Amino acid sequence: MRLTTERMVLRPFTAADAPALAAYRSDPDVARYQGWEAPFSLAQAEEFVRELAAADPTAPGWYQFAVEVDGVLVGDVGVGLHENRMQADLGYTLATAHQGRGYAAEAVGRLLEYLFEVRGLHRVSAECDARNVRSARLLSRLGFRQEGHRVQATWLKGEWTDDLLFGLLTVEWFARTP
């Protein structure tokens, strides 16, 4: 399954993506607010890609799309489809060299369009580390409402972190002003 925009393609990962995946996930700035540790080895990236090759993007569970711009892997966006197939969580990662160009907003926006307009989901949720101001702003720009702030709720990389919780309903998606 491929999702396209004017500038990018969201597509399944391939074995050829493993080196670039390992490189951007090894960047301490990229990994800072994520659940994995840097460095992210080539072997980890190869295993990740193998697991995704066996996954069904339409089935419940997590699925990551590769985000490609001009033939270059610049990041990934993931969707965790709930067992009821009516709601999902999402996440995103973008290589540092490709941040600040609107790629994350474009990729997440395209994924939301697919989830709401094609798959007919009722709700999409996201959460981020409260210190990740850029991520929180991105979610707000895309129409998400902040629904909560969990104080010292996650033990991550040797410290307690606060979580910001966001939600977006299908009626809100269709009511937004493009």
PDB file of N, CA and C in Angstrom, residues 2 12 19-20 28 30 33 35 40 48 63-64 66 76-77 79 82 84 86 102 107 109 126 135 147 154 163-164 170:
ATOM      1  N   ARG A   2       0.566   2.181  -0.844  1.00  0.00           N
ATOM      2  CA  ARG A   2       1.314   3.431  -0.967  1.00  0.00           C
ATOM      3  C   ARG A   2       0.348   4.593  -0.844  1.00  0.00           C
ATOM      4  N   PRO A  12       5.649   0.912   2.012  1.00  0.00           N
ATOM      5  CA  PRO A  12       6.261  -0.114   2.867  1.00  0.00           C
ATOM      6  C   PRO A  12       7.785   0.035   2.869  1.00  0.00           C
ATOM      7  N   PRO A  19      19.904   0.733   6.081  1.00  0.00           N
ATOM      8  CA  PRO A  19      21.002   1.637   6.465  1.00  0.00           C
ATOM      9  C   PRO A  19      20.535   3.053   6.811  1.00  0.00           C
ATOM     10  N   ALA A  20      19.639   3.618   6.013  1.00  0.00           N
ATOM     11  CA  ALA A  20      19.149   4.974   6.302  1.00  0.00           C
ATOM     12  C   ALA A  20      18.319   4.987   7.585  1.00  0.00           C
ATOM     13  N   PRO A  28      21.117  10.992  18.239  1.00  0.00           N
ATOM     14  CA  PRO A  28      20.610  11.254  19.593  1.00  0.00           C
ATOM     15  C   PRO A  28      19.479  12.283  19.627  1.00  0.00           C
ATOM     16  N   VAL A  30      17.180  12.702  17.306  1.00  0.00           N
ATOM     17  CA  VAL A  30      15.977  12.023  16.816  1.00  0.00           C
ATOM     18  C   VAL A  30      15.453  11.055  17.879  1.00  0.00           C
ATOM     19  N   TYR A  33      13.228  11.677  22.329  1.00  0.00           N
ATOM     20  CA  TYR A  33      11.884  11.522  22.880  1.00  0.00           C
ATOM     21  C   TYR A  33      11.215  10.218  22.441  1.00  0.00           C
ATOM     22  N   GLY A  35      11.094   5.804  22.080  1.00  0.00           N
ATOM     23  CA  GLY A  35      11.234   4.654  22.966  1.00  0.00           C
ATOM     24  C   GLY A  35      12.454   3.781  22.701  1.00  0.00           C
ATOM     25  N   PHE A  40      20.995   2.938  17.050  1.00  0.00           N
ATOM     26  CA  PHE A  40      20.062   1.934  16.531  1.00  0.00           C
ATOM     27  C   PHE A  40      20.859   1.209  15.446  1.00  0.00           C
ATOM     28  N   PHE A  48      13.784  -4.883  12.038  1.00  0.00           N
ATOM     29  CA  PHE A  48      12.588  -4.038  11.997  1.00  0.00           C
ATOM     30  C   PHE A  48      11.941  -4.118  10.610  1.00  0.00           C
ATOM     31  N   TYR A  63       1.942  -0.514  12.479  1.00  0.00           N
ATOM     32  CA  TYR A  63       2.547  -0.601  11.156  1.00  0.00           C
ATOM     33  C   TYR A  63       3.254   0.727  10.882  1.00  0.00           C
ATOM     34  N   GLN A  64       4.472   0.655  10.387  1.00  0.00           N
ATOM     35  CA  GLN A  64       5.250   1.849  10.061  1.00  0.00           C
ATOM     36  C   GLN A  64       5.341   1.990   8.550  1.00  0.00           C
ATOM     37  N   ALA A  66       7.379   3.920   5.503  1.00  0.00           N
ATOM     38  CA  ALA A  66       8.567   4.691   5.164  1.00  0.00           C
ATOM     39  C   ALA A  66       8.109   5.990   4.507  1.00  0.00           C
ATOM     40  N   ASP A  76       9.689   8.063   9.086  1.00  0.00           N
ATOM     41  CA  ASP A  76       8.613   7.082   9.082  1.00  0.00           C
ATOM     42  C   ASP A  76       7.430   7.597   9.884  1.00  0.00           C
ATOM     43  N   VAL A  77       6.267   7.094   9.540  1.00  0.00           N
ATOM     44  CA  VAL A  77       5.046   7.380  10.292  1.00  0.00           C
ATOM     45  C   VAL A  77       4.400   6.037  10.606  1.00  0.00           C
ATOM     46  N   VAL A  79       1.114   3.780  12.507  1.00  0.00           N
ATOM     47  CA  VAL A  79      -0.266   3.762  12.967  1.00  0.00           C
ATOM     48  C   VAL A  79      -0.490   2.466  13.743  1.00  0.00           C
ATOM     49  N   HIS A  82      -6.401  -0.090  16.527  1.00  0.00           N
ATOM     50  CA  HIS A  82      -7.031  -0.781  17.663  1.00  0.00           C
ATOM     51  C   HIS A  82      -7.759  -2.019  17.159  1.00  0.00           C
ATOM     52  N   ASN A  84     -10.699  -2.880  17.585  1.00  0.00           N
ATOM     53  CA  ASN A  84     -12.057  -2.584  17.102  1.00  0.00           C
ATOM     54  C   ASN A  84     -12.063  -1.967  15.700  1.00  0.00           C
ATOM     55  N   MET A  86     -11.764   0.904  14.725  1.00  0.00           N
ATOM     56  CA  MET A  86     -12.430   2.201  14.618  1.00  0.00           C
ATOM     57  C   MET A  86     -11.594   3.328  15.200  1.00  0.00           C
ATOM     58  N   GLY A 102       8.334  20.920   6.644  1.00  0.00           N
ATOM     59  CA  GLY A 102       6.922  20.580   6.531  1.00  0.00           C
ATOM     60  C   GLY A 102       6.655  19.129   6.190  1.00  0.00           C
ATOM     61  N   ALA A 107       3.260  14.262   5.918  1.00  0.00           N
ATOM     62  CA  ALA A 107       3.141  12.808   6.063  1.00  0.00           C
ATOM     63  C   ALA A 107       2.027  12.436   7.035  1.00  0.00           C
ATOM     64  N   GLY A 109      -0.482  14.332   7.972  1.00  0.00           N
ATOM     65  CA  GLY A 109      -1.741  14.774   7.380  1.00  0.00           C
ATOM     66  C   GLY A 109      -2.255  13.779   6.352  1.00  0.00           C
ATOM     67  N   ALA A 126      -2.696  10.532  19.731  1.00  0.00           N
ATOM     68  CA  ALA A 126      -1.238  10.634  19.698  1.00  0.00           C
ATOM     69  C   ALA A 126      -0.789  11.133  21.060  1.00  0.00           C
ATOM     70  N   SER A 135       6.726  18.715  18.399  1.00  0.00           N
ATOM     71  CA  SER A 135       5.756  17.655  18.120  1.00  0.00           C
ATOM     72  C   SER A 135       4.360  18.060  18.582  1.00  0.00           C
ATOM     73  N   GLU A 147      -5.740  16.616  25.174  1.00  0.00           N
ATOM     74  CA  GLU A 147      -6.735  16.058  26.081  1.00  0.00           C
ATOM     75  C   GLU A 147      -6.195  15.805  27.482  1.00  0.00           C
ATOM     76  N   THR A 154       5.904   8.422  32.533  1.00  0.00           N
ATOM     77  CA  THR A 154       6.678   7.452  31.765  1.00  0.00           C
ATOM     78  C   THR A 154       8.129   7.458  32.230  1.00  0.00           C
ATOM     79  N   ASP A 163       3.804  13.239  29.866  1.00  0.00           N
ATOM     80  CA  ASP A 163       3.218  12.912  28.564  1.00  0.00           C
ATOM     81  C   ASP A 163       2.078  13.875  28.254  1.00  0.00           C
ATOM     82  N   LEU A 164       2.037  14.356  27.024  1.00  0.00           N
ATOM     83  CA  LEU A 164       0.897  15.121  26.535  1.00  0.00           C
ATOM     84  C   LEU A 164       0.053  14.187  25.669  1.00  0.00           C
ATOM     85  N   THR A 170     -13.263  11.999  13.919  1.00  0.00           N
ATOM     86  CA  THR A 170     -13.587  12.132  12.502  1.00  0.00           C
ATOM     87  C   THR A 170     -14.430  13.374  12.227  1.00  0.00           C
TER      88      THR A 170
END
